[in-house]
Coordinates of C-alpha atoms and ligand atoms in Angstrom, one line a residue:
M1 CA 8.2 23.6 8.4
H2 CA 9.4 19.9 9.5
A3 CA 10.2 16.5 7.7
V4 CA 11.2 12.8 8.5
V5 CA 13.8 12.4 6.8
L6 CA 16.0 8.7 7.4
H7 CA 19.2 9.2 7.1
A8 CA 20.8 5.4 7.6
P9 CA 19.1 2.5 8.8
H10 CA 17.6 3.3 12.3
D11 CA 19.0 7.1 11.9
L12 CA 16.5 8.4 11.5
R13 CA 15.1 12.4 12.2
I14 CA 13.5 15.4 12.1
E15 CA 14.5 18.5 10.5
N16 CA 14.0 21.4 8.7
Y17 CA 13.1 21.3 5.5
P18 CA 12.8 23.8 3.0
V19 CA 9.4 23.9 1.1
A20 CA 9.2 24.3 -2.6
D21 CA 7.5 27.4 -4.8
L22 CA 3.8 27.2 -5.6
G23 CA 4.4 27.2 -9.2
A24 CA 1.9 26.7 -11.4
G25 CA -0.9 24.2 -11.1
K26 CA 0.3 23.0 -7.5
V27 CA -1.1 23.1 -4.6
L28 CA 0.3 23.6 -1.4
V29 CA -1.2 20.9 0.9
R30 CA -0.9 21.1 5.0
V31 CA -0.2 17.0 5.7
A32 CA -1.5 15.8 8.3
V33 CA -2.4 13.0 8.1
G34 CA 0.6 10.1 7.1
G35 CA 1.0 6.1 7.1
I36 CA 4.3 4.2 7.5
C37 CA 4.3 0.8 5.1
G38 CA 6.2 -1.8 4.3
S39 CA 8.6 0.0 2.3
D40 CA 9.1 3.0 5.3
L41 CA 9.6 -0.5 7.1
H42 CA 12.4 -2.0 5.0
Y43 CA 14.1 1.5 4.8
Y44 CA 14.4 2.5 8.5
Q45 CA 15.8 -1.8 9.3
E46 CA 17.5 -2.1 7.2
G47 CA 18.5 0.6 3.9
G48 CA 16.4 -0.8 1.3
F49 CA 14.9 -4.0 -0.4
G50 CA 16.0 -5.8 -3.0
N51 CA 18.6 -3.5 -4.9
V52 CA 16.5 -0.3 -3.9
R53 CA 19.6 1.5 -1.3
L54 CA 19.1 4.6 0.5
Q55 CA 22.7 6.3 -1.6
Q56 CA 21.5 9.1 1.0
P57 CA 18.6 10.9 3.1
M58 CA 15.3 10.9 2.5
V59 CA 12.1 12.5 2.7
L60 CA 9.9 8.8 3.7
G61 CA 5.8 8.8 3.6
H62 CA 4.6 7.8 0.9
E63 CA 0.7 7.8 2.0
I64 CA -1.0 11.0 2.7
A65 CA -3.7 13.1 3.2
G66 CA -4.4 16.7 4.7
H67 CA -6.0 20.6 3.9
I68 CA -5.2 21.8 0.6
E69 CA -3.7 25.8 2.6
A70 CA -2.7 27.3 -0.7
V71 CA -3.5 27.2 -4.7
G72 CA -1.4 28.5 -7.5
P73 CA -2.9 29.6 -10.3
G74 CA -4.6 28.1 -12.9
V75 CA -6.1 25.4 -10.6
V76 CA -9.5 24.7 -10.4
G77 CA -11.3 22.5 -8.7
L78 CA -9.8 22.7 -5.1
T79 CA -10.1 25.8 -3.0
V80 CA -8.0 26.8 0.8
G81 CA -9.3 24.5 3.3
D82 CA -10.2 21.2 1.1
R83 CA -9.4 17.8 2.6
V84 CA -7.6 16.0 0.5
A85 CA -6.3 12.6 0.6
V86 CA -2.4 12.7 -1.8
N87 CA -1.4 10.2 -4.6
P88 CA 1.8 9.4 -4.2
S89 CA 2.3 8.6 -7.4
R90 CA 4.0 10.8 -10.3
P91 CA 4.5 8.9 -13.5
C92 CA 5.7 10.8 -16.2
G93 CA 3.2 11.1 -18.6
Q94 CA 5.7 10.9 -21.4
C95 CA 6.6 7.2 -22.0
S96 CA 6.0 4.6 -23.7
F97 CA 4.0 2.2 -20.9
C98 CA 2.2 5.6 -19.9
R99 CA 0.9 5.7 -23.4
G100 CA 0.7 2.6 -23.9
G101 CA -2.0 2.7 -20.2
L102 CA 0.1 1.1 -18.3
P103 CA 1.7 4.5 -15.1
N104 CA 2.0 1.9 -12.8
H105 CA 5.2 0.3 -15.1
C106 CA 6.5 4.6 -16.0
R107 CA 10.2 4.2 -17.0
E108 CA 10.4 8.0 -15.5
M109 CA 7.8 7.3 -12.2
R110 CA 8.3 9.1 -8.9
F111 CA 7.2 8.4 -6.7
Y112 CA 7.4 9.6 -3.3
G113 CA 9.2 8.0 -1.4
S114 CA 11.4 6.0 -3.2
A115 CA 15.3 5.6 -3.7
M116 CA 15.0 3.4 -7.6
R117 CA 15.8 7.2 -8.6
M118 CA 18.6 9.0 -8.3
P119 CA 17.9 11.1 -6.5
H120 CA 16.1 10.1 -5.1
V121 CA 12.1 10.3 -4.8
Q122 CA 12.0 12.6 -1.5
G123 CA 8.5 11.8 0.9
G124 CA 5.7 13.2 2.1
F125 CA 5.7 13.5 5.8
R126 CA 6.2 16.3 6.0
E127 CA 4.5 19.4 7.4
R128 CA 3.7 21.1 4.1
L129 CA 4.1 19.6 0.9
V130 CA 4.1 21.9 -2.8
C131 CA 2.4 19.1 -5.1
D132 CA 0.9 18.3 -8.3
A133 CA -3.4 20.5 -7.7
T134 CA -3.9 16.4 -10.5
Q135 CA -2.6 13.7 -7.5
C136 CA -5.2 16.0 -4.4
F137 CA -8.0 13.7 -4.4
Q138 CA -10.4 15.3 -2.6
A139 CA -13.1 14.1 -0.1
R140 CA -16.1 15.5 1.9
Y141 CA -17.3 12.9 4.5
A142 CA -13.7 10.9 5.6
S143 CA -11.3 11.9 8.2
V144 CA -8.1 12.6 6.9
S145 CA -6.6 9.2 8.7
E146 CA -9.4 7.6 7.0
L147 CA -8.4 8.9 4.0
A148 CA -4.1 8.1 4.2
L149 CA -5.2 4.8 4.3
A150 CA -6.4 5.3 0.2
E151 CA -3.1 5.1 -1.2
P152 CA -2.5 1.0 0.7
F153 CA -6.1 0.0 -0.3
S154 CA -5.1 1.1 -3.9
V155 CA -2.9 -1.7 -4.0
A156 CA -5.2 -3.9 -2.8
L157 CA -8.3 -2.1 -4.9
H158 CA -5.5 -3.3 -8.2
A159 CA -4.8 -6.4 -7.2
V160 CA -8.5 -7.5 -7.3
E161 CA -8.5 -6.2 -10.7
R162 CA -5.5 -7.5 -12.3
V163 CA -8.3 -10.9 -11.7
G164 CA -10.8 -9.3 -13.7
S165 CA -14.0 -10.3 -11.5
I166 CA -14.2 -12.2 -9.1
R167 CA -18.1 -11.5 -8.2
G168 CA -18.8 -15.2 -7.2
R169 CA -15.6 -16.9 -5.7
R170 CA -14.3 -18.3 -3.1
V171 CA -10.6 -16.2 -2.6
L172 CA -7.9 -16.9 -0.4
V173 CA -5.8 -14.0 1.0
T174 CA -2.4 -15.7 2.0
G175 CA -0.3 -12.8 4.6
C176 CA -2.8 -9.9 6.6
G177 CA -0.9 -7.2 7.6
P178 CA -1.9 -4.5 5.8
I179 CA -2.4 -5.3 2.3
G180 CA -3.5 -8.9 2.4
A181 CA -6.6 -7.3 5.2
L182 CA -7.0 -4.2 2.4
V183 CA -7.4 -6.8 -0.7
V184 CA -10.1 -8.9 1.9
A185 CA -11.7 -5.9 2.2
A186 CA -11.2 -5.3 -1.8
A187 CA -12.3 -8.6 -2.5
R188 CA -15.2 -8.5 -0.9
L189 CA -16.6 -5.1 -2.6
H190 CA -16.3 -6.8 -5.9
G191 CA -18.9 -9.6 -4.9
A192 CA -16.3 -12.4 -4.2
R193 CA -18.7 -15.6 -2.2
E194 CA -16.8 -16.8 0.6
I195 CA -13.2 -15.3 1.4
V196 CA -10.1 -17.3 3.3
A197 CA -7.6 -15.2 5.4
T198 CA -4.0 -17.1 6.5
D199 CA -1.0 -15.8 8.5
V200 CA 0.7 -17.1 11.1
V201 CA 0.0 -14.0 13.7
A202 CA -3.6 -13.9 15.5
E203 CA -3.6 -10.4 15.9
P204 CA -4.2 -9.7 12.3
L205 CA -6.4 -12.0 11.5
G206 CA -9.3 -10.0 13.6
V207 CA -9.2 -7.2 11.4
A208 CA -9.2 -9.7 8.0
A209 CA -11.7 -11.2 9.6
A210 CA -13.5 -7.9 10.9
F211 CA -13.1 -6.8 7.2
G212 CA -15.1 -9.6 5.6
A213 CA -12.9 -13.6 6.2
R214 CA -15.5 -15.9 6.5
M215 CA -12.3 -17.7 7.7
A216 CA -8.7 -16.3 9.6
V217 CA -6.9 -19.2 9.6
D218 CA -3.9 -18.7 12.3
V219 CA -1.6 -21.5 9.8
M220 CA 1.6 -21.6 12.8
T221 CA -0.8 -23.1 15.1
Q222 CA -3.6 -24.6 12.8
P223 CA -0.8 -25.8 9.6
D224 CA -3.7 -28.2 8.3
A225 CA -6.3 -26.4 8.3
L226 CA -6.5 -25.0 4.6
A227 CA -5.5 -29.3 3.4
A228 CA -9.6 -29.0 3.6
L229 CA -9.6 -26.0 0.8
E230 CA -7.0 -28.1 -1.2
G231 CA -8.3 -27.6 -5.3
L232 CA -11.4 -25.4 -4.1
V233 CA -10.1 -21.5 -4.0
D234 CA -10.2 -20.1 -6.9
V235 CA -8.6 -16.4 -7.0
A236 CA -5.1 -17.0 -3.9
F237 CA -3.2 -13.7 -3.2
E238 CA -0.4 -14.0 -1.6
C239 CA -0.1 -11.3 -0.3
S240 CA 2.9 -12.2 2.8
G241 CA 6.4 -13.0 0.0
N242 CA 7.3 -16.2 2.2
A243 CA 8.0 -19.4 0.0
L244 CA 5.3 -22.1 2.2
A245 CA 2.8 -19.2 2.2
F246 CA 3.9 -19.2 -2.0
R247 CA 3.8 -23.0 -2.1
Q248 CA 0.1 -23.2 0.2
A249 CA -2.0 -21.3 -1.8
V250 CA -0.5 -22.7 -5.1
A251 CA -2.2 -26.3 -3.8
T252 CA -5.3 -24.8 -2.4
L253 CA -6.2 -23.8 -6.1
R254 CA -8.5 -25.4 -8.7
P255 CA -7.8 -26.6 -12.1
R256 CA -7.6 -23.1 -13.6
G257 CA -7.4 -21.3 -10.7
T258 CA -5.5 -17.7 -10.3
L259 CA -2.5 -17.2 -7.9
V260 CA -2.0 -13.1 -7.9
Q261 CA 1.1 -11.8 -6.0
V262 CA 0.9 -8.9 -4.6
G263 CA 3.4 -9.8 -1.3
L264 CA 7.6 -9.3 -1.9
G265 CA 9.9 -11.5 -0.8
G266 CA 13.2 -13.6 -2.2
D267 CA 12.7 -16.1 -5.2
V268 CA 10.8 -18.9 -4.7
A269 CA 10.5 -22.7 -6.0
V270 CA 7.7 -22.9 -8.0
P271 CA 4.9 -25.8 -7.9
Q272 CA 5.7 -26.8 -11.5
T273 CA 3.8 -30.1 -11.2
L274 CA 0.9 -28.2 -9.1
L275 CA 0.6 -25.6 -12.2
V276 CA 0.8 -27.5 -15.1
G277 CA -1.9 -30.2 -14.4
R278 CA -4.4 -27.4 -13.1
E279 CA -3.7 -24.8 -15.5
L280 CA -3.0 -22.7 -13.6
T281 CA -3.0 -18.5 -13.9
V282 CA 0.0 -16.6 -12.2
L283 CA 0.5 -13.1 -12.1
G284 CA 1.8 -10.1 -10.3
S285 CA 0.6 -6.2 -9.5
F286 CA 2.7 -4.0 -8.3
R287 CA 1.3 -0.1 -7.3
F288 CA -1.9 0.9 -9.3
H289 CA -3.1 4.0 -10.9
E290 CA -6.8 4.7 -11.6
E291 CA -7.4 2.6 -8.2
F292 CA -6.2 6.0 -6.5
G293 CA -9.6 7.9 -6.7
T294 CA -11.6 4.8 -6.6
A295 CA -9.8 4.7 -3.6
V296 CA -10.8 7.9 -2.2
D297 CA -14.3 7.2 -3.5
L298 CA -15.1 4.3 -1.9
I299 CA -13.6 5.4 1.2
D300 CA -15.5 9.1 1.5
S301 CA -18.8 7.6 0.8
G302 CA -17.9 4.7 3.5
K303 CA -18.5 1.5 1.5
A304 CA -15.3 1.2 2.6
A305 CA -15.0 1.2 6.3
L306 CA -11.2 1.2 7.3
S307 CA -10.8 2.9 10.4
G308 CA -10.1 -0.7 12.0
L309 CA -7.3 -0.7 9.6
V310 CA -5.1 1.7 12.0
T311 CA -3.4 0.4 15.4
Q312 CA -1.7 3.9 16.5
S313 CA -1.3 7.0 16.3
F314 CA 1.4 9.1 17.0
P315 CA 3.1 13.5 16.1
M316 CA 5.1 13.6 14.1
R317 CA 7.6 13.9 16.6
E318 CA 8.3 10.6 17.9
A319 CA 8.8 9.0 14.9
V320 CA 11.2 7.3 15.7
A321 CA 9.1 5.6 19.0
A322 CA 6.6 5.3 15.2
F323 CA 8.6 2.9 14.0
E324 CA 9.8 0.6 16.8
I325 CA 5.7 -0.6 17.1
A326 CA 4.8 -0.6 13.3
S327 CA 8.0 -3.1 13.4
D328 CA 6.4 -5.1 16.1
R329 CA 3.4 -7.8 13.9
Q330 CA 1.5 -8.5 17.4
R331 CA 1.7 -4.7 18.4
A332 CA 1.0 -2.7 15.4
M333 CA -1.3 -2.2 11.8
K334 CA -1.8 0.1 10.8
V335 CA 0.5 2.8 12.3
Q336 CA -0.1 6.8 11.0
L337 CA 2.2 10.1 11.9
V338 CA -0.3 12.5 13.0
F339 CA 2.0 16.9 11.8
Ligands
LIG1 ZN1 1.7 2.5 0.9
LIG2 ZN1 5.4 7.1 -18.0

């Protein structure tokens, strides 16, 4: 079987790759679709992000869905042919954070396609994958392409859940890449009354509008459009990682409003006067845990219709072309590989 292996920035190869043994509690998944994520792009373009650096060849990918091809001893609830989304998150279940109910902060996390650890945790862009049965979430109605959106949608659901209830609230989402657009969808499902989305590129704003943003503002061509919202927004989700977007988001918040930082940029200056004067709350949001099952259920039931996020799909053999297009925000939102 073959896998998409990154050796160095811009050195992506399709290689023969061994299939692991099918032990107790494991299943063999025939991977059908894998979505290219921002982190995959960072590895491909720059060899990593922050302190996380590619130090050895790594199979990329963590947004995967496919079909069960074989089940190991002791597996219940899954049978050959089942269509599943695969949860790429594998917390240890033993450390203090896992036991304290914060598995997304697991000290021994083995998240697919991540160079945070040595040796790196190999990813899911491969034709066949042996994983724990508990990582597989079965679906009946959604396509494998939609199911491969369960992981980024989980990230969005977790960001909304960090706030608690947003029912009836006015929400701002800055940065409408895949995560921002999915935060719009998640906020709408959670009962936000009014959602305003911003970006500096026009194309992603169309998707944000389709996912439920009442206003989709290009702050490049309409730099003053947010001024009308100054001090009126209840919750802002900053999904761009951009310093200016952070400032703009904070300025829109009402007294005791909340900013949820989802995007990852560098260090940004904090507007202390606003933070103090309006008694703002600033929260971070990282990955997800139980949201994965919720995401699969929302997608499978049709409550979350997310297929509009996928702009291109490429056969695995054309992974390099897929990664190049995925880097172009004017042409691509979510690019998927087909295995
Ligand atoms: Zn992802
Ligand atoms: Zn743990």
